[in-house]
C-alpha positions as MATLAB code, in Angstrom:
seq = 'XXXXXXXXXXXXXXXXXXXXXXXXXXXXXXXXXXXXXXXXXXXXXXXXXXXXXXXXXXXXXXXXXXXXXXXXXXXXXXXXXXXXXXXXXXXXXXXXXXXXXXXXXXXXXXXXXXXXXXXXXXXXXXXXXXXXXXXXXXXXXXXXXXXXXXXXXXXXXXXXXXXXXXXXXXXXXXXXXXXXXXXXXXXXXXXXXXXXXXXXXXXXXXXXXXXXXXXXXXXXXXXXXXXXXXXXXXXXXXXXXXXXXXXXXXXXXXXXXXXXXXXXXXXXXXXXXXXXXXXXXXXXXXXXXXXXXXXXXXXXXXXXXXXXXXXXXXXXXXXXXXXXXXXXXXXXXXXXXXXXXXXXXXXXXXXXXXXXXXXXXXX';
ca = [
       0.000    0.000    0.000;
       1.230    3.504   -0.755;
       2.225    5.890    1.999;
       0.973    8.816   -0.092;
      -0.445   11.682    2.007;
      -3.502   11.654   -0.316;
      -4.670    8.263    1.003;
      -8.258    8.130    2.231;
      -8.575    6.985    5.856;
     -10.956    7.091    8.798;
      -9.661   10.563    9.528;
     -11.399   11.748    6.368;
     -14.816   10.531    7.506;
     -17.085   13.205    8.890;
     -19.867   11.864   11.094;
     -22.948   14.057   11.006;
     -25.234   13.983   14.025;
     -28.946   14.731   14.266;
     -30.281   16.894   12.692;
     -27.354   18.055   10.519;
     -27.156   14.668    8.771;
     -30.560   15.478    7.252;
     -30.234   19.233    6.854;
     -26.982   19.028    4.895;
     -28.352   16.451    2.430;
     -32.134   16.995    2.260;
     -32.417   15.505   -1.226;
     -31.388   12.101    0.127;
     -34.504   12.103    2.310;
     -37.226   13.945    0.386;
     -35.975   13.552   -3.176;
     -35.349   17.213   -3.942;
     -35.677   20.692   -2.497;
     -38.369   21.577   -5.061;
     -42.112   21.492   -4.449;
     -42.023   17.732   -4.998;
     -39.663   17.401   -2.034;
     -41.885   19.725   -0.004;
     -44.852   17.441   -0.638;
     -42.758   14.405    0.325;
     -42.017   16.191    3.598;
     -45.750   16.388    4.307;
     -46.318   12.760    3.265;
     -43.708   11.761    5.827;
     -45.795   13.400    8.555;
     -48.923   11.653    7.221;
     -47.310    8.198    7.256;
     -48.034    7.424   10.917;
     -51.630    8.772   11.140;
     -52.674    7.099    7.864;
     -51.566    3.773    9.302;
     -53.396    4.577   12.537;
     -56.603    4.758   10.481;
     -55.849    1.567    8.550;
     -55.187   -0.253   11.828;
     -58.513    0.904   13.260;
     -56.944    3.154   15.916;
     -58.133    6.402   14.281;
     -61.089    7.500   12.171;
     -60.037   10.788   10.595;
     -57.067   12.778    9.352;
     -57.159   16.544    8.793;
     -54.487   18.514    6.918;
     -54.586   22.310    6.903;
     -52.440   24.661    4.827;
     -52.464   27.584    7.241;
     -52.609   31.246    6.253;
     -49.228   31.990    7.859;
     -47.404   29.305    5.830;
     -47.413   26.555    8.437;
     -48.979   23.125    7.896;
     -51.140   21.389   10.492;
     -51.715   17.614   10.539;
     -54.228   16.315   13.078;
     -55.634   12.855   13.803;
     -57.834   11.248   16.447;
     -55.605    8.213   16.981;
     -54.084    6.713   20.093;
     -51.813    9.682   20.833;
     -48.992    7.403   21.955;
     -46.189    8.603   19.676;
     -46.106    5.294   17.846;
     -44.723    3.602   20.963;
     -41.632    5.860   20.942;
     -42.916    8.672   23.121;
     -43.331   12.243   21.904;
     -39.653   13.144   21.435;
     -38.816    9.720   20.003;
     -41.598   10.099   17.452;
     -40.098   13.392   16.270;
     -36.370   12.522   16.304;
     -35.999    8.762   15.742;
     -35.107    8.250   12.068;
     -35.501    4.654   10.946;
     -32.650    3.210    8.913;
     -33.310    2.500    5.239;
     -36.618    2.031    3.454;
     -39.286    0.210    5.376;
     -40.666   -2.797    3.497;
     -43.947   -1.862    1.854;
     -46.677   -4.314    2.832;
     -50.454   -4.221    2.668;
     -50.965   -3.605    6.387;
     -48.962   -0.382    6.496;
     -48.344    2.471    4.121;
     -45.009    4.164    3.562;
     -45.964    7.342    1.744;
     -42.493    8.862    1.458;
     -40.013    6.513    3.233;
     -38.962    9.319    5.619;
     -41.413    9.879    8.489;
     -42.040   12.838   10.780;
     -38.431   13.226   12.061;
     -37.266   14.371    8.624;
     -40.026   16.991    8.551;
     -38.847   18.098   11.980;
     -35.232   18.466   10.840;
     -36.218   20.351    7.676;
     -38.672   22.741    9.357;
     -37.696   26.067   10.856;
     -40.218   25.443   13.632;
     -42.443   22.560   14.692;
     -44.851   21.935   17.532;
     -45.990   18.398   18.377;
     -48.898   17.630   20.674;
     -50.222   14.269   21.834;
     -53.454   13.708   23.745;
     -53.881   10.482   25.676;
     -55.600    9.323   28.868;
     -56.975   12.807   29.451;
     -53.542   14.473   29.313;
     -52.049   16.858   26.721;
     -48.277   16.874   26.193;
     -46.581   19.444   23.978;
     -43.033   19.919   22.705;
     -41.553   22.625   20.461;
     -38.605   22.326   18.086;
     -36.505   24.589   15.903;
     -34.750   22.933   12.952;
     -35.028   19.566   14.655;
     -33.714   20.632   18.064;
     -36.075   20.439   21.044;
     -36.301   23.794   22.815;
     -37.249   22.086   26.079;
     -38.531   18.725   27.313;
     -42.149   17.866   26.576;
     -44.505   19.521   29.025;
     -48.001   18.745   30.231;
     -50.093   21.769   29.316;
     -53.385   20.731   30.839;
     -56.039   18.072   30.586;
     -57.418   16.936   27.278;
     -61.148   17.465   27.640;
     -63.852   15.086   26.400;
     -64.310   17.155   23.237;
     -60.603   16.892   22.454;
     -60.231   13.147   22.969;
     -57.028   11.341   22.066;
     -54.856   12.020   19.056;
     -51.831   13.836   17.698;
     -51.382   17.295   16.186;
     -48.208   18.391   14.396;
     -47.821   21.972   13.179;
     -44.680   22.762   11.195;
     -43.172   25.457    8.991;
     -40.994   24.083    6.152;
     -37.614   25.795    6.234;
     -37.286   28.428    3.511;
     -33.495   28.084    3.803;
     -33.829   24.470    2.587;
     -36.650   24.479    0.039;
     -36.921   26.424   -3.196;
     -40.583   27.020   -2.363;
     -42.554   26.530    0.836;
     -45.927   26.804   -0.931;
     -47.694   23.445   -1.285;
     -49.963   22.838   -4.263;
     -53.494   22.223   -3.004;
     -54.466   20.476   -6.244;
     -51.505   18.086   -6.244;
     -52.022   17.172   -2.598;
     -55.733   16.663   -3.219;
     -55.028   14.292   -6.116;
     -52.853   12.089   -3.904;
     -55.308   12.241   -0.995;
     -58.121   11.152   -3.296;
     -56.045    8.201   -4.511;
     -55.438    7.072   -0.940;
     -59.107    7.389   -0.037;
     -60.278    5.583   -3.196;
     -57.904    2.693   -2.500;
     -58.554    2.512    1.266;
     -62.202    2.777    2.191;
     -61.373    3.184    5.867;
     -59.729    6.553    5.291;
     -61.391    9.906    5.775;
     -58.998   12.700    4.796;
     -59.831   16.389    4.846;
     -57.645   18.987    3.133;
     -58.221   22.645    4.010;
     -56.537   25.686    2.457;
     -56.663   28.810    4.607;
     -54.256   30.711    2.343;
     -56.881   31.861   -0.156;
     -58.007   35.461    0.050;
     -61.681   34.727    0.532;
     -64.235   34.630    3.319;
     -64.242   30.832    3.509;
     -61.246   28.507    3.170;
     -61.170   25.947    0.391;
     -61.893   22.496    1.782;
     -62.229   18.997    0.322;
     -63.289   15.806    2.088;
     -61.976   12.525    0.709;
     -63.957    9.433    1.628;
     -65.050    6.844   -0.929;
     -66.807    3.756    0.440;
     -67.170    2.368   -3.093;
     -63.408    1.899   -3.432;
     -62.079    1.352   -6.960;
     -65.623    1.534   -8.342;
     -65.836    5.134   -7.125;
     -62.343    5.741   -8.525;
     -63.362    4.703  -12.051;
     -66.561    6.752  -11.811;
     -64.450    9.783  -10.843;
     -61.900    9.250  -13.622;
     -64.669    8.586  -16.136;
     -66.938   11.439  -15.074;
     -66.245   13.462  -18.203;
     -66.424   10.550  -20.640;
     -68.843   10.721  -23.551;
     -71.368    7.940  -24.171;
     -70.314    5.009  -22.006;
     -70.606    1.756  -23.928;
     -72.176    0.200  -20.833;
     -73.578    2.188  -17.877;
     -72.427   -0.192  -15.153;
     -68.868   -0.315  -13.820;
     -67.489   -3.839  -13.655;
     -65.929   -4.235  -10.212;
     -64.629   -7.004   -7.988;
     -62.318   -7.710   -5.070;
     -60.631  -11.002   -4.323;
     -58.405  -12.254   -1.524;
     -56.108  -15.007   -2.795;
     -53.611  -17.045   -0.791;
     -51.544  -17.583   -3.940;
     -51.012  -13.835   -4.083;
     -50.402  -13.569   -0.351;
     -52.667  -10.604   -0.783;
     -55.706   -9.221   -2.555;
     -56.666   -7.711   -5.892;
     -59.320   -5.092   -6.637;
     -60.295   -4.161  -10.193;
     -62.849   -1.749  -11.636;
     -63.335   -0.902  -15.326;
     -65.664    0.601  -17.901;
     -65.503    1.327  -21.626;
     -66.796    4.449  -23.339;
     -67.024    5.727  -26.902;
     -64.389    8.343  -26.095;
     -60.677    7.727  -25.464;
     -61.079    6.703  -21.832;
     -58.709    7.498  -18.971;
     -56.539    4.410  -19.454;
     -55.290    2.037  -16.764;
     -54.278    3.321  -13.326;
     -52.325    0.708  -11.394;
     -51.235    0.505   -7.755;
     -49.397   -1.758   -5.366;
     -50.230   -1.273   -1.681;
     -51.736    2.124   -2.533;
     -48.563    3.388   -4.246;
     -48.763    4.182   -7.983;
     -46.956    1.706  -10.211;
     -46.389    4.142  -13.038;
     -44.506    1.578  -15.097;
     -47.139   -1.141  -14.615;
     -45.861   -4.656  -14.192;
     -47.232   -8.111  -13.483;
     -50.649   -6.974  -12.225;
     -51.285   -4.848  -15.341;
     -50.112   -7.631  -17.649;
     -52.443  -10.047  -15.846;
     -55.310   -7.589  -16.185;
     -54.797   -7.356  -19.949;
     -54.562  -11.167  -20.240;
     -57.802  -11.608  -18.325;
     -59.725   -9.018  -20.348;
     -58.607  -10.556  -23.637;
     -59.544  -14.076  -22.505;
     -62.974  -13.056  -21.170;
     -63.901  -11.167  -24.349;
     -62.437  -13.726  -26.760;
     -59.767  -11.394  -28.113;
     -56.109  -12.003  -28.893;
     -55.127   -8.784  -27.137;
     -56.969   -6.235  -25.026;
     -56.751   -2.745  -26.603;
     -56.985    0.235  -24.253;
     -59.321    2.091  -26.615;
     -62.126    3.706  -24.599;
     -61.002    1.981  -21.378;
     -60.937    3.444  -17.888;
     -59.646    0.968  -15.314;
     -58.130    0.764  -11.846;
     -55.996   -2.261  -10.978;
     -54.941   -2.389   -7.339;
     -53.088   -5.191   -5.567;
     -52.196   -5.313   -1.881;
     -49.438   -7.793   -1.191;
     -47.699   -8.981    1.950;
     -44.311   -9.073    0.232;
     -44.238   -7.198   -3.100;
     -41.227   -7.515   -5.392;
     -40.267   -4.762   -7.823;
     -38.220   -4.602  -10.986;
     -35.537   -1.921  -10.757;
     -34.806    0.558   -8.004;
     -37.709    2.960   -8.626;
     -40.309    0.565   -7.149;
     -42.718    1.597   -9.910;
     -42.916   -1.703  -11.808;
     -44.293   -4.738   -9.998;
     -42.533   -8.025  -10.688;
     -43.871  -10.407   -8.016;
     -44.000  -14.058   -9.075;
     -47.480  -15.448   -9.638;
     -49.225  -12.081   -9.720;
     -49.774  -12.031  -13.479;
     -51.490  -15.422  -13.641;
     -53.560  -14.919  -10.512;
     -54.808  -11.484  -11.570;
     -55.521  -12.772  -15.086;
     -57.618  -15.612  -13.697;
     -59.614  -13.307  -11.421;
     -60.281  -10.778  -14.197;
     -61.247  -13.492  -16.687;
     -63.708  -15.116  -14.268;
     -65.424  -11.933  -13.143;
     -65.560  -10.313  -16.570;
     -66.857  -13.560  -18.117;
     -69.607  -13.667  -15.477;
     -70.515  -10.063  -16.297;
     -70.530  -10.916  -20.012;
     -72.890  -13.825  -19.416;
     -75.223  -11.632  -17.349;
     -75.147   -8.728  -19.815;
     -74.501  -10.192  -23.291;
     -75.679   -7.120  -25.225;
     -73.438   -4.781  -23.261;
     -70.509   -7.159  -23.615;
     -70.968   -7.433  -27.367;
     -71.053   -3.640  -27.586;
     -67.660   -3.616  -25.849;
     -66.264   -6.184  -28.316;
     -67.523   -4.100  -31.262;
     -65.915   -1.008  -29.683;
     -62.579   -2.792  -29.421;
     -62.572   -4.601  -32.764;
     -64.205   -1.966  -34.936;
     -67.116   -2.399  -37.385;
];
C-alpha cells in the first residue's frame, strides 16, 4: 500500500449527528428541495396517522395549509407517539426504506423526524388518557422537554397534532400545491375505504377557506366513476368491479373498469396504494384476463378506464424505482380473477358485452 499523504482513511470521515445529517443532504430524504420534495415532507408526517386509520386506531385525518405558511396535521388516533414517546416520534429516524406491505403504508419513506429536521419550527402535541403533552422544536432541536399543558377534555379526545413550517433556507418554495395534494389524498381514499382525509386551504383570500373531504366507500368503483366522469357515451352504464383475496397472491386484488365511446382514462395501477407508473405483473395479468374473457387475442386500451390495485404482503419490484411490480405469480392470478369476473358479467349482460367487443374490434 502507498504511503501517499492523499490516502483516504478514517480521519477523512465526517460523522454528522442529528439533525445536521438530514439538513446538509435533504435531497437524500425527500428527493429534492423543489415542491415535490416539499410534498414528500408532508407525506412523511402523514405516514403514521394514515396507518393509525388503517389499523382501526383512528377514524379521521385533517391537513390544513395555514394562512401563515405553516402546515397542520391532526388525527384522532391513540396519541402514543407510535410507541416511541413524543420526542422519540419526532427525532428517531428509521434506517433505510421500510418494506412496503399491505398492512402499512409508507408514503415517502422518511417519516415525521425528517419533517422536523427540515422545518424552521415545529410543535408536536399528543393527547392520551386525558392528558395533553406538547413539545416545540426549531430545525429539529427540542427547545425544552415535553410539558403537560393541561387536561385533554372530552371534546378533544385522544390524538396527535403536528404543526410545522418548512424551512425556507432548505426548500426552493414553501408553498404546497393544493391540487396536487388533493389528487394524492383522493387516490389514498379511493384505494382505502377506511380513510377519511380532509384537506383545508386557509391561504386563499376569501371569506371561507377551500376544503375537500376525501372518503369513498365504493373503493375502486368510485375511482373509475371519478376518472370517467367526463367521458362521452359510455358503452355500458355499469362499472365492472370485484375484489378477491387469494392465498396464492399472499394478498388481494381489486379491479374496476368501464368502456366508453371516447378515449377513456386508461389504466391506473397501484401496489399497496402506491402508484406503479410503469405497470408490471398486475397490469399484464389484467390485460390477459380481459382478452380471454372477451375472446380477443389482445386487449386494446381504446375507450377503457380501469383501476388495478393489488395489496401484497411481500411485493417484489423490478428496478430501483419501485414503480414496476414483478412479483411471481401475480400475473397469472390477476388474469384468472379478471377473466372469471368479466366472463360472469358478459354472461349476465350479453348485449353490453358485445357492444364492448364491437368497440374494441371496430365495425
